[in-house]
CSV table of C-alpha atoms and ligand atoms in Angstrom, one decimal:
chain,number,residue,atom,x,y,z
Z,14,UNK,CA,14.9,8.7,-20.0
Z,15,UNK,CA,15.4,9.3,-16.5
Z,16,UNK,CA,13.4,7.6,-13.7
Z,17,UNK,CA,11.5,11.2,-12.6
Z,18,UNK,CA,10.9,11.2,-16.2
Z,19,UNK,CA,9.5,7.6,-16.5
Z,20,UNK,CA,7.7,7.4,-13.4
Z,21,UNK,CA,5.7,10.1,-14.2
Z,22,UNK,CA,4.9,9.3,-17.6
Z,23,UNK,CA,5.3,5.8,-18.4
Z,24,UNK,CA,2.2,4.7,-16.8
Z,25,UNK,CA,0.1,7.3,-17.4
Z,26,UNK,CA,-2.5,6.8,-21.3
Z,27,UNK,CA,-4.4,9.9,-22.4
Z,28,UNK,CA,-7.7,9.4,-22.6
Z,29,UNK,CA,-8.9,9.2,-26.4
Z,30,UNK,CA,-12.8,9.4,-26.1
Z,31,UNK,CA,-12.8,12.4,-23.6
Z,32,UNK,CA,-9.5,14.3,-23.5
Z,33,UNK,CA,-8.8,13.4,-20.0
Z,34,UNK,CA,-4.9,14.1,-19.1
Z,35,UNK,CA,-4.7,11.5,-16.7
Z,36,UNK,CA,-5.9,7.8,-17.7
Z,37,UNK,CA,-9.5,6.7,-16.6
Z,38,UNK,CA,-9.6,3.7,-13.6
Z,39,UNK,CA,-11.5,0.9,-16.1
Z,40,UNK,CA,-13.7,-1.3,-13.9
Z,41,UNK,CA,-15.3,-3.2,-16.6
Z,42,UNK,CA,-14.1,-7.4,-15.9
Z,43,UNK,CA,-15.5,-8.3,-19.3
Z,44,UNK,CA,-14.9,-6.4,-22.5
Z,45,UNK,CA,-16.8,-6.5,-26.0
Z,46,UNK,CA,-16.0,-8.7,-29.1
Z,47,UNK,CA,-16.2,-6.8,-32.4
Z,48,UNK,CA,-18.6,-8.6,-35.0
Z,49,UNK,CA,-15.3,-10.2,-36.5
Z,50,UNK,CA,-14.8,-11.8,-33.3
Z,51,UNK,CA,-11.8,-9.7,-32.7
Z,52,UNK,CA,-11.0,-7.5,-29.4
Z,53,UNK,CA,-10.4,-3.4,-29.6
Z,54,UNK,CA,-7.3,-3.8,-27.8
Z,55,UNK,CA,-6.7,-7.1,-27.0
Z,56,UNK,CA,-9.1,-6.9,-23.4
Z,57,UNK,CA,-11.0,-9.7,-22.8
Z,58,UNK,CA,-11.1,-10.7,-19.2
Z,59,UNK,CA,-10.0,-8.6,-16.2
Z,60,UNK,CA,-8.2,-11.8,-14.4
Z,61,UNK,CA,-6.1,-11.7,-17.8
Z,62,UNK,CA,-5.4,-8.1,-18.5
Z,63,UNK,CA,-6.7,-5.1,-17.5
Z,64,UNK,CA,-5.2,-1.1,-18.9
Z,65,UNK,CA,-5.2,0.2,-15.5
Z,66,UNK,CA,-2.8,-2.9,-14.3
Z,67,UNK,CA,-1.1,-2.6,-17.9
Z,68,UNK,CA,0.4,0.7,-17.4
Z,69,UNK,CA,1.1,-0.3,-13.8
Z,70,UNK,CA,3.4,-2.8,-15.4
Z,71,UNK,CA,4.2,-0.8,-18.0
Z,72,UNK,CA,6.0,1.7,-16.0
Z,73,UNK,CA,7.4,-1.0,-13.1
Z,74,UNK,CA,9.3,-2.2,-16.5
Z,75,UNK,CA,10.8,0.7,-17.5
Z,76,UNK,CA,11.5,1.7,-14.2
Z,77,UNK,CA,13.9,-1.5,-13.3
Z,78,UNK,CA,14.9,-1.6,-17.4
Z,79,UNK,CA,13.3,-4.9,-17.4
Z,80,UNK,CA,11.9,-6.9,-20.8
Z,81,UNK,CA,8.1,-6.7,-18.7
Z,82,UNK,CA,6.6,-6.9,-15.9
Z,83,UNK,CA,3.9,-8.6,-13.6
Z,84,UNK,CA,1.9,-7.1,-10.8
Z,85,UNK,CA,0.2,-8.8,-8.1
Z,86,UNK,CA,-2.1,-8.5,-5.1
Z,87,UNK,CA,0.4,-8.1,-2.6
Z,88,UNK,CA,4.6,-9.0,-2.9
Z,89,UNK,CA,4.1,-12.1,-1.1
Z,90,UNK,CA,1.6,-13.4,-4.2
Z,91,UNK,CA,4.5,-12.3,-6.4
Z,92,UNK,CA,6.9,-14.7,-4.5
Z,93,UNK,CA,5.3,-17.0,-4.6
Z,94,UNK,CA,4.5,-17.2,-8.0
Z,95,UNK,CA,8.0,-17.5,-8.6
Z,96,UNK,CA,7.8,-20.5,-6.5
Z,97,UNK,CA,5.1,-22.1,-8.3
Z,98,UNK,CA,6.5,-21.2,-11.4
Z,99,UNK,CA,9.4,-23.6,-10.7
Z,100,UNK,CA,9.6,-28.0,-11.0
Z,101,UNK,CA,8.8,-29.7,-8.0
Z,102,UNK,CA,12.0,-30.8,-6.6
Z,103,UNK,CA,13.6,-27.8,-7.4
Z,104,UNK,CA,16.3,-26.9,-4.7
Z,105,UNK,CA,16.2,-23.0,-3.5
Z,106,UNK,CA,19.2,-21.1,-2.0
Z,107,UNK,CA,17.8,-18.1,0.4
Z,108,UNK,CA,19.2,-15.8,3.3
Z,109,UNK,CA,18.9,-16.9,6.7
Z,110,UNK,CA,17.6,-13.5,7.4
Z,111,UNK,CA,15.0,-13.7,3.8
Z,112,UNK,CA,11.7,-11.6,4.9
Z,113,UNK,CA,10.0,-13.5,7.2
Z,114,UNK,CA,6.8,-14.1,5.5
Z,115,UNK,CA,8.3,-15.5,2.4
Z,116,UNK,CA,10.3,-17.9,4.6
Z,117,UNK,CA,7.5,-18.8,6.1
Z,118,UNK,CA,5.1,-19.2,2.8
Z,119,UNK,CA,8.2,-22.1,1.6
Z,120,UNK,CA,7.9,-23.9,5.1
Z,121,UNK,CA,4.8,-24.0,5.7
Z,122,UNK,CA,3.3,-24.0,2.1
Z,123,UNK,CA,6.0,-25.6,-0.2
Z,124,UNK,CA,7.2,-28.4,1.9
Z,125,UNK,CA,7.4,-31.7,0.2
Z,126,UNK,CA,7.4,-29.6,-3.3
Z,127,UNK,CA,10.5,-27.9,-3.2
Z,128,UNK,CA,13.7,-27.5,-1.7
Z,129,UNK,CA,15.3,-24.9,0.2
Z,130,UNK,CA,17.7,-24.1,2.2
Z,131,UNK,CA,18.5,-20.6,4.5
Z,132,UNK,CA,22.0,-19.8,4.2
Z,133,UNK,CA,24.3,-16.9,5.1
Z,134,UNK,CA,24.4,-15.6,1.4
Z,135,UNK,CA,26.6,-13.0,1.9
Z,136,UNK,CA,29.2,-15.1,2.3
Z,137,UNK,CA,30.4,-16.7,-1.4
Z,138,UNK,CA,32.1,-19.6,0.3
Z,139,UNK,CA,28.5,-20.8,2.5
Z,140,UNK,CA,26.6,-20.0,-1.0
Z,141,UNK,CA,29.1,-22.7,-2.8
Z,142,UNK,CA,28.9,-25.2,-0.3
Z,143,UNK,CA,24.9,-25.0,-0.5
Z,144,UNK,CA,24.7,-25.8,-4.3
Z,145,UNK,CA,23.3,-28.9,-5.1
Z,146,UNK,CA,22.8,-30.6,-9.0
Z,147,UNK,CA,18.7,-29.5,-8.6
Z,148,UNK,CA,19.6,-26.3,-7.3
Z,149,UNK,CA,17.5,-23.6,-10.0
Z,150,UNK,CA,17.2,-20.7,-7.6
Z,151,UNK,CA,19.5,-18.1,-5.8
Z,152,UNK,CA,16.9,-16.1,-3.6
Z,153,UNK,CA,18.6,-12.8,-2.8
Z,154,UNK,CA,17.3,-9.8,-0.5
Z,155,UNK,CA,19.9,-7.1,-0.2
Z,156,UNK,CA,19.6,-4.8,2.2
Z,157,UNK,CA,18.3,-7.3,4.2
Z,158,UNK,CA,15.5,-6.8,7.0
Z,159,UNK,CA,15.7,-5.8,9.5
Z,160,UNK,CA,19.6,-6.4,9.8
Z,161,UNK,CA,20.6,-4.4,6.4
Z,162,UNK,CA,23.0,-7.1,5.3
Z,163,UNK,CA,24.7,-6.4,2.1
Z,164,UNK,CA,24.8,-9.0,-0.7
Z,165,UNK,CA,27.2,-8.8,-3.1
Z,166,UNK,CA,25.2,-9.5,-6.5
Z,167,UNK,CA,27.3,-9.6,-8.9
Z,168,UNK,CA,29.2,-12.6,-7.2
Z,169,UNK,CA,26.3,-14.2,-6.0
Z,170,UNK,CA,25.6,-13.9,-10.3
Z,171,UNK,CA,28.9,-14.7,-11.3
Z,172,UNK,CA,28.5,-18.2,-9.1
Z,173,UNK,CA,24.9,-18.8,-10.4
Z,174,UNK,CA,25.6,-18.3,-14.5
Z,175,UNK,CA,28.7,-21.2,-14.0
Z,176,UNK,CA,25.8,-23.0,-12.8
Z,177,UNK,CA,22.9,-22.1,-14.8
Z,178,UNK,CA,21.3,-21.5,-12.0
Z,179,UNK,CA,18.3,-18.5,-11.6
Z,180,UNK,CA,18.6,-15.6,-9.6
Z,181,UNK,CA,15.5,-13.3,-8.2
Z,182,UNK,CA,16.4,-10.2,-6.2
Z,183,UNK,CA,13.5,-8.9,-3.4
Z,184,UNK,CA,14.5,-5.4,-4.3
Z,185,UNK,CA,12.1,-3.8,-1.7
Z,186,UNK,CA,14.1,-2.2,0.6
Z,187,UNK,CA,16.2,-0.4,-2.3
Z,188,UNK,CA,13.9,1.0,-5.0
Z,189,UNK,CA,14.9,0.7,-8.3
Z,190,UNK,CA,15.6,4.6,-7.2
Z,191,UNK,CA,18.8,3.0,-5.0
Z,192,UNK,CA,19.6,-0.7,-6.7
Z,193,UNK,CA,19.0,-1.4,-10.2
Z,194,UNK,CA,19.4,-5.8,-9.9
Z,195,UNK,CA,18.6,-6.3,-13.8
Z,196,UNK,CA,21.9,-4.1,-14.7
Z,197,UNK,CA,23.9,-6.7,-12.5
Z,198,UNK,CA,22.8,-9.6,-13.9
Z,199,UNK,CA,20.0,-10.6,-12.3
Z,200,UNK,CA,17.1,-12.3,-13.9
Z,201,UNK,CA,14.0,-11.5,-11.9
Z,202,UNK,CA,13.8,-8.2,-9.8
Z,203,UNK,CA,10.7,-8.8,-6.6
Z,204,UNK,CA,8.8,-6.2,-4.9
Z,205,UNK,CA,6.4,-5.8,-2.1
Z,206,UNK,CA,5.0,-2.4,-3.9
Z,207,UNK,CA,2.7,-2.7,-0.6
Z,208,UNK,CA,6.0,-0.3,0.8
Z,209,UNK,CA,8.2,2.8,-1.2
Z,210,UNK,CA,5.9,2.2,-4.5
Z,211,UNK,CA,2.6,2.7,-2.7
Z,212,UNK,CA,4.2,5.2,-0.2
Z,213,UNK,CA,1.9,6.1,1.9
Z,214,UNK,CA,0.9,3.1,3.7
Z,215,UNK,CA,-3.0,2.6,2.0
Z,216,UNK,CA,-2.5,0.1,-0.8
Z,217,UNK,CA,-1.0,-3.5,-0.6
Z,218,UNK,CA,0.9,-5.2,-4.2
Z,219,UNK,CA,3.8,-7.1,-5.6
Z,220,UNK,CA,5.4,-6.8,-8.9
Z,221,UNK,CA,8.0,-9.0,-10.9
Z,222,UNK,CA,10.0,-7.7,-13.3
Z,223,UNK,CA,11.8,-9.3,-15.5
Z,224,UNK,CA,14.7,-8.9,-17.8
Z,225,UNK,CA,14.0,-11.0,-20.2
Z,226,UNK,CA,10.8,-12.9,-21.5
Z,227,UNK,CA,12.0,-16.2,-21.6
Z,228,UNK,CA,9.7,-19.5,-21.0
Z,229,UNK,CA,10.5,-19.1,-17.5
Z,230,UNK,CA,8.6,-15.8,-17.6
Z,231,UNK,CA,5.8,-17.4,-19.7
Z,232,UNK,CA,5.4,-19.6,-17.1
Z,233,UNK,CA,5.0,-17.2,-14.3
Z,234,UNK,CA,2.6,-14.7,-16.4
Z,235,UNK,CA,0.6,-18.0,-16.5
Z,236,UNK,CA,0.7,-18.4,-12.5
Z,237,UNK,CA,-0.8,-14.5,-12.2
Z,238,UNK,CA,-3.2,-15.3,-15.2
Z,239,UNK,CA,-4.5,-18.8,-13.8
Z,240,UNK,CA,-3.5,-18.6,-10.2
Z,241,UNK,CA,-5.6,-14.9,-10.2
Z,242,UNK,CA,-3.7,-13.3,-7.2
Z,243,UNK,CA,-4.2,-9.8,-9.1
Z,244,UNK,CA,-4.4,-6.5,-8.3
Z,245,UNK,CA,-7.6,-4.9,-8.8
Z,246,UNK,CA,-7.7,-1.9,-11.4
Z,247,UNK,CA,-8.1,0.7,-8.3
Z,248,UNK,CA,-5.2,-0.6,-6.5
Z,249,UNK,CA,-3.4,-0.2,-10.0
Z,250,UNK,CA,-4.5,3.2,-10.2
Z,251,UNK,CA,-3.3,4.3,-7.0
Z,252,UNK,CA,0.3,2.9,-7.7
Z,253,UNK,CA,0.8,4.2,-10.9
Z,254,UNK,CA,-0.4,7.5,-9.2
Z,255,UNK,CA,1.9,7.2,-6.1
Z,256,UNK,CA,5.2,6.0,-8.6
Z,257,UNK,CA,4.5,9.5,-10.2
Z,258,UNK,CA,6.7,10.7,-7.0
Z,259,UNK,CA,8.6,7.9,-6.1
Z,260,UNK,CA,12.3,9.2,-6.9
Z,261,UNK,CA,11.5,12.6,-5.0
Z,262,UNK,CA,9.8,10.4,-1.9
Z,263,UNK,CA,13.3,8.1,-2.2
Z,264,UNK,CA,15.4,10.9,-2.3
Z,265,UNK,CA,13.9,12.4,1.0
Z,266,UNK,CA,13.8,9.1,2.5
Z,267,UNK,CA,17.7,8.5,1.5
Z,268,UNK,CA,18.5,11.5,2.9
Z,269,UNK,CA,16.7,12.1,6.5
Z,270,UNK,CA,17.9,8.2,7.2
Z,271,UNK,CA,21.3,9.2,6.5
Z,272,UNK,CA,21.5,11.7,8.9
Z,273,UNK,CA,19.4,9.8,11.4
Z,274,UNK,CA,21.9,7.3,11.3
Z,275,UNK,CA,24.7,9.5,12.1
Z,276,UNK,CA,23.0,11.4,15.0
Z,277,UNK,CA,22.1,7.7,16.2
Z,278,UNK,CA,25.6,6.5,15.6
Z,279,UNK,CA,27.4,9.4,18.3
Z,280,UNK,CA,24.7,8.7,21.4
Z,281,UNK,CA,25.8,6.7,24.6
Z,282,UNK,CA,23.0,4.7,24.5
Z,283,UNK,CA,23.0,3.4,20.8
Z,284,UNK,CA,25.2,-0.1,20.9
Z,285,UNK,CA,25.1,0.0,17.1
Z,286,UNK,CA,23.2,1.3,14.2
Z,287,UNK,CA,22.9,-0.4,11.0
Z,288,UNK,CA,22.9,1.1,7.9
Z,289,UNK,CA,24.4,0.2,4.5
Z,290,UNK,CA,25.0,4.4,4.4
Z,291,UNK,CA,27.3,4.6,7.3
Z,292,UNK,CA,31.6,4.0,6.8
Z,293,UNK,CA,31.0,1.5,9.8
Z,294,UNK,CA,28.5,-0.9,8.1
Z,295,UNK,CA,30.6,-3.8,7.4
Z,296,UNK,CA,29.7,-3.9,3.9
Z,297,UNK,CA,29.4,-0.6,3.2
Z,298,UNK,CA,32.0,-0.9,0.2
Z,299,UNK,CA,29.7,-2.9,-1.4
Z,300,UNK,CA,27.1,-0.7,-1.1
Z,301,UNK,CA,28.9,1.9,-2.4
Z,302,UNK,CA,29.5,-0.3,-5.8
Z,303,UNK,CA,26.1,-1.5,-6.4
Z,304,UNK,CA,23.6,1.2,-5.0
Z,305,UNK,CA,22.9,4.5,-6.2
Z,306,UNK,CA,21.9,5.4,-2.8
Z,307,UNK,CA,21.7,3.8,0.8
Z,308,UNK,CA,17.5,3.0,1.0
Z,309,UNK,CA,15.4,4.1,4.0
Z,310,UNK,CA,15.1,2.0,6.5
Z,311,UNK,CA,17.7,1.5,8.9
Z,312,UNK,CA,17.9,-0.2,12.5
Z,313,UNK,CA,19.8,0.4,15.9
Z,314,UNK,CA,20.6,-1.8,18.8
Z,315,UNK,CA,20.4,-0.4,22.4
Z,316,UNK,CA,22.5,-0.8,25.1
Z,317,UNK,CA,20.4,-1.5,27.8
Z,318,UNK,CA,18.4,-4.5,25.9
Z,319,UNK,CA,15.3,-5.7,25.7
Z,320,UNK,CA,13.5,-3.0,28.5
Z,321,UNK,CA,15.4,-0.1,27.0
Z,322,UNK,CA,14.0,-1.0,23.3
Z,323,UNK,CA,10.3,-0.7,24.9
Z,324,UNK,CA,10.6,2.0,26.8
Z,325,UNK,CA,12.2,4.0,24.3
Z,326,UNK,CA,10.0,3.1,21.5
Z,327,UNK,CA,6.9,4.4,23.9
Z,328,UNK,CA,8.1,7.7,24.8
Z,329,UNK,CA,8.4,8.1,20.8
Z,330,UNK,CA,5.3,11.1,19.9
Z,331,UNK,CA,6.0,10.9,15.7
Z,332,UNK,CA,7.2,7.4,15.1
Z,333,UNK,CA,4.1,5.2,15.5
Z,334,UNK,CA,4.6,1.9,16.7
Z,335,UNK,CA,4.5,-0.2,13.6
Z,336,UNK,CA,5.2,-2.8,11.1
Z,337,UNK,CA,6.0,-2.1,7.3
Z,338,UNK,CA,7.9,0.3,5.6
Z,339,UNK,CA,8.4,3.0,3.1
Z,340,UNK,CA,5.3,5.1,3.6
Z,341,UNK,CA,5.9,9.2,3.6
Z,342,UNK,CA,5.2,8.8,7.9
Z,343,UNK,CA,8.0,7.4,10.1
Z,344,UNK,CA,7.6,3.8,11.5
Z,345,UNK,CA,9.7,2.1,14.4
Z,346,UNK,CA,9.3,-1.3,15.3
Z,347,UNK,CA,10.7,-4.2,17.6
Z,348,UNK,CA,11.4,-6.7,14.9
Z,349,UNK,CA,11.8,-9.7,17.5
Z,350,UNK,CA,8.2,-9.5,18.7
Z,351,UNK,CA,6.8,-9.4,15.0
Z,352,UNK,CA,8.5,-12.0,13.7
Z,353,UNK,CA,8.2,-14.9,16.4
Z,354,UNK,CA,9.7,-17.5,18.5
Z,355,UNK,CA,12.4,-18.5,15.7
Z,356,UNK,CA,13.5,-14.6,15.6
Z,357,UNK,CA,17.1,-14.5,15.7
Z,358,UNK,CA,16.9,-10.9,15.4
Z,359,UNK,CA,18.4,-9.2,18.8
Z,360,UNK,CA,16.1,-8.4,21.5
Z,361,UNK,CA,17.5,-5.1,21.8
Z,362,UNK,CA,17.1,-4.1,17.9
Z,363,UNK,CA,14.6,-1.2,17.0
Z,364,UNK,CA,13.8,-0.8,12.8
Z,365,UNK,CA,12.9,2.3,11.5
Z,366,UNK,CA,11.2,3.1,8.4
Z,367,UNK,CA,12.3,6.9,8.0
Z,368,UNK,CA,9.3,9.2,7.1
Z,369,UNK,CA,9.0,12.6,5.0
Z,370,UNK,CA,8.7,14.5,8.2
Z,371,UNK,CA,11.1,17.5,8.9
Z,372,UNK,CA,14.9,15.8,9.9
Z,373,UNK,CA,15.3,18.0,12.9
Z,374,UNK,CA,11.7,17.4,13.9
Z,375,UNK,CA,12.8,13.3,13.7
Z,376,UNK,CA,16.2,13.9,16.0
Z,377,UNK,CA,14.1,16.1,18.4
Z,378,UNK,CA,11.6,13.1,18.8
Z,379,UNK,CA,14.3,10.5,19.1
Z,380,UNK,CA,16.6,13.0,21.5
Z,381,UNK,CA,13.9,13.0,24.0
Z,382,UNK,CA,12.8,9.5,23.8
Z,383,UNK,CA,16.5,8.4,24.8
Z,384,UNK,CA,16.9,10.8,27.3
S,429,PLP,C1,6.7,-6.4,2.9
S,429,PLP,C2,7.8,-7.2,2.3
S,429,PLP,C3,7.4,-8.4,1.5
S,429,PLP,C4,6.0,-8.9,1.4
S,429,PLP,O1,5.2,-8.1,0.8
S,429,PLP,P1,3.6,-7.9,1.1
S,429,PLP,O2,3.2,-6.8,0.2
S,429,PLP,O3,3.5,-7.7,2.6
S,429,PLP,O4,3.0,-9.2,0.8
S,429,PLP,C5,8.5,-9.1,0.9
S,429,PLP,N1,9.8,-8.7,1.0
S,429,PLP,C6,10.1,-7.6,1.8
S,429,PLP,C7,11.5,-7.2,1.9
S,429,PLP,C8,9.1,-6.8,2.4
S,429,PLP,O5,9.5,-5.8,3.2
């Protein structure tokens, strides 16, 4: 089937008792033993599975063609139950530019347990150099945030199979709408479903999905299972609700960042834009071979630095000043100031999440704002 096909009806159980079309929210934590001791369908405990958070990861599965999938109470619980899932002393290979609060969570949380180092990964000869013997993890993030680096993955796979070494893909920024890591070889596809999933900027989750259920992926259904960083069955209800229109949301997305980027791209004042869409992007042949479409974010530099970035981005009336990403309202933000001291993200770099609104209403907005 096709994803508009399978997101609306992969996650979705008729109700048996009453008829209802669309599947009841089940709050129940505990659920009943027959006399035999048995379960009715296998429920026991919510913290171990729960139908509402079933058909979430039901239709997260069929979505990325994965073998399953595990959701979680936000995407950082989902990284880092990868983390946990793996030996201490394991050495992990991630981008210099990896989403800030997964770098983070491995220096300030996994220090002494693991190790890692932050590499330019788009480059295949910086990626060899890194490998060590206890290497067991390529990290990769492609497009990247908030520069919209590409990755090549099926070289960064090719490199990592020779090796036997693991590779997860935060595939957040993409959508299995625009990038579809499984079919390249990856073996674990990540996702904040706190951004496009969700959509509309009221629910936070993560989600693994993996393509195949190995021991490695036993292991990590036991970090959600005892480590308990679940999503609760409203949550679950609300996503498998929201991934009902996630390929049409995409598509709009796709589209009004496209042409946001090319009016951005011809003004005096823009210095760059960056987007994996755009014939300039320095990677954009790569795109081209491994997404379907180009994602919805994209960021520009402005010429006149740091001042310019702030005073543009407050004379903006329908992008609100904000972090995050991939709800159905636009979202502009200067990535420096949220991500610290350490940034190395340009001063004069503005990201945009690129709403639902009307395109010409979006250009009007931006037109006067850099007038
Ligand atoms: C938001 C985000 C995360 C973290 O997800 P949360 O739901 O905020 O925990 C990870 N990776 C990327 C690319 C993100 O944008």
């Amino acid at each position: 089937m096709k994803p508009e096909t399978i997101a609306i009806h992969a996650g979705n159980q008729k109700d048996d008792i009453t008829g209802a079309v669309i599947q009841p929210i089940v709050l129940s934590t505990t659920f009943e033993r027959k006399e035999d001791g048995s379960y009715h369908e296998g429920y026991i405990y919510s913290r171990s599975a729960n139908p509402n958070r079933t058909s979430l990861e039901k239709v997260l599965t069929q979505l990325e063609n994965g073998a399953d999938a595990a959701a979680f109470s936000s995407g950082n619980a989902a990284g880092m139950a990868v983390f946990q899932s793996l030996q201490p002393g394991t050495h992990i290979i991630a981008p210099d530019d990896m989403y800030h609060g997964l770098r983070n969570q491995l220096k300030n949380l996994f220090a002494g347990i693991l190790e890692f180092d932050f590499i330019a990964i788009d480059n295949t000869d910086v990626l060899n150099a890194h490998i060590k013997p206890n290497t067991g993890l390529i990290w990769l993030e492609t497009p990247s945030n908030p520069l919209l680096k590409i990755t090549d993955i099926k070289k960064v796979v090719a490199i990592a199979r020779q090796q036997n070494i693991k590779v997860v893909c935060d595939n957040t920024f993409a959508t299995p709408i625009c990038q579809q890591p499984l079919a390249l070889g990856v073996d674990i596809v990540m996702h904040s479903t706190t951004k496009y999933f969700g959509g509309h900027s009221d629910l936070m989750g993560g989600a693994l999905i993996a393509a195949e259920k190995n021991d490695w992926w036993q292991k990590i259904r036991q970090v959600q299972e005892l480590g308990g960083a679940i999503p609760s069955p409203m949550d679950c209800y609300y996503l498998v609700r929201s991934i009902k229109t996630l390929p049409y949301r995409v598509r709009g997305h796709v589209q009004n960042a496209q042409l946001l980027a090319a009016f951005l791209q011809v003004q005096p004042s823009v210095e760059q834009v960056l987007y994996p869409g755009l014939p300039s992007h320095p990677n954009h042949a790569v795109a081209k071979e491994q997404m379907l479409s180009f994602g919805g974010v994209l960021s520009f530099c402005l010429k006149g630095g740091k001042e310019e970035a702030n005073r543009v981005i407050n004379k903006l009336q329908l992008f609100t000043r904000a972090t995050s990403l991939g709800g159905v309202e636009s979202l502009i933000e200067h990535r420096a100031m949220v991500e610290g001291p350490d940034t190395k993200t340009p001063f004069n770099l503005l990201r945009v999440s690129v709403g639902l609104e009307h395109i010409d209403d979006l250009i009007a907005d931006i037109k006067q704002a850099l007038a």
